[in-house]
Coordinates of C-alpha atoms in Angstrom, one line a residue:
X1 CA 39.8 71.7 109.8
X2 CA 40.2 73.9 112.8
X3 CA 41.7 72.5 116.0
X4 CA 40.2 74.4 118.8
X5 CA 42.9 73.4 121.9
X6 CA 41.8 74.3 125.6
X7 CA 44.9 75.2 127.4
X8 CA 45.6 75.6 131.0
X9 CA 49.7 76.0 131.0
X10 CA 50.1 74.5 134.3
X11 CA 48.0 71.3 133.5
X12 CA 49.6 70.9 130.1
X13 CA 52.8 70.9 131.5
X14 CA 51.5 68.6 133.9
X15 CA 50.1 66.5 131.6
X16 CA 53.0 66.7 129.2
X17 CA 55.5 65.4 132.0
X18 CA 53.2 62.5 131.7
X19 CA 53.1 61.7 128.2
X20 CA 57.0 62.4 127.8
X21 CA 58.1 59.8 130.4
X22 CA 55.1 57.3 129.1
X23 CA 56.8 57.8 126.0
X24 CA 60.6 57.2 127.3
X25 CA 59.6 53.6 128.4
X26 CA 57.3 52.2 126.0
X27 CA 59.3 50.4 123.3
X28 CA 56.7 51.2 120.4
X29 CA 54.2 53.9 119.8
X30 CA 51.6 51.8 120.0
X31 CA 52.4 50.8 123.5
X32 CA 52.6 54.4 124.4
X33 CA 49.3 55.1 123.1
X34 CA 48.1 52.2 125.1
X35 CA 49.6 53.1 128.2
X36 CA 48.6 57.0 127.3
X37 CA 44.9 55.6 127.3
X38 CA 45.3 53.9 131.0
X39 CA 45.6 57.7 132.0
X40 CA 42.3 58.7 129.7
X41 CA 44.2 60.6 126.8
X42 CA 44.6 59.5 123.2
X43 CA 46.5 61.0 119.8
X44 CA 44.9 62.3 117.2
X45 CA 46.7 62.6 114.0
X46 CA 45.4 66.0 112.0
X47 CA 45.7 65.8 107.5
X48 CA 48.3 68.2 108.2
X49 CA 50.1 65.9 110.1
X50 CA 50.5 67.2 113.4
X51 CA 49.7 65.0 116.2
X52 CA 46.6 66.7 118.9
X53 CA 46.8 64.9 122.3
X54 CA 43.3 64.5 123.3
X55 CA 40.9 63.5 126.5
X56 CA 38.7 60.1 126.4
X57 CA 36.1 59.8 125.9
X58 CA 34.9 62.9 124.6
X59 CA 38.0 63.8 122.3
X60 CA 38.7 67.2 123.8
X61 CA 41.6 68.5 122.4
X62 CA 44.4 69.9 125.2
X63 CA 47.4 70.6 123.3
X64 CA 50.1 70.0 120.0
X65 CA 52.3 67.3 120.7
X66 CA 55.8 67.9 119.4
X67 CA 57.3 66.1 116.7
X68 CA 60.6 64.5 119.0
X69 CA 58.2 62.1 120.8
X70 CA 57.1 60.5 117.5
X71 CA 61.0 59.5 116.4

């Protein structure tokens, strides 16, 4: 399946400060998904097992997430 990401570099680093630091004080990954949802963006895991941060509701994918925030 072919990911087809919209990028603007300035909002994804925007966006990405967001999800970093959303990240840094949940205490589980599925509280950061939660909280990640108060902001309208979800994670979609790919069957390669990459991890596509999406907007809700219409799933539009914005970028790759890096493997560090998932450990």
């Amino acid at each position: 399946m072919t990911i087809i990401i919209k990028q603007d570099a300035f909002v994804t680093e925007e966006v990405m400060q967001i999800v970093a630091h959303e990240r840094a004080v949940a205490l589980s990954a599925r509280e950061w998904k939660h909280r990640l949802a108060g902001y309208g963006y979800s994670i979609r895991d790919t069957e390669d097992g990459k991890h596509v941060l999406e907007t809700l509701p219409h799933h539009v994918a914005l970028c790759e997430l890096p493997d560090e925030l998932f450990h």
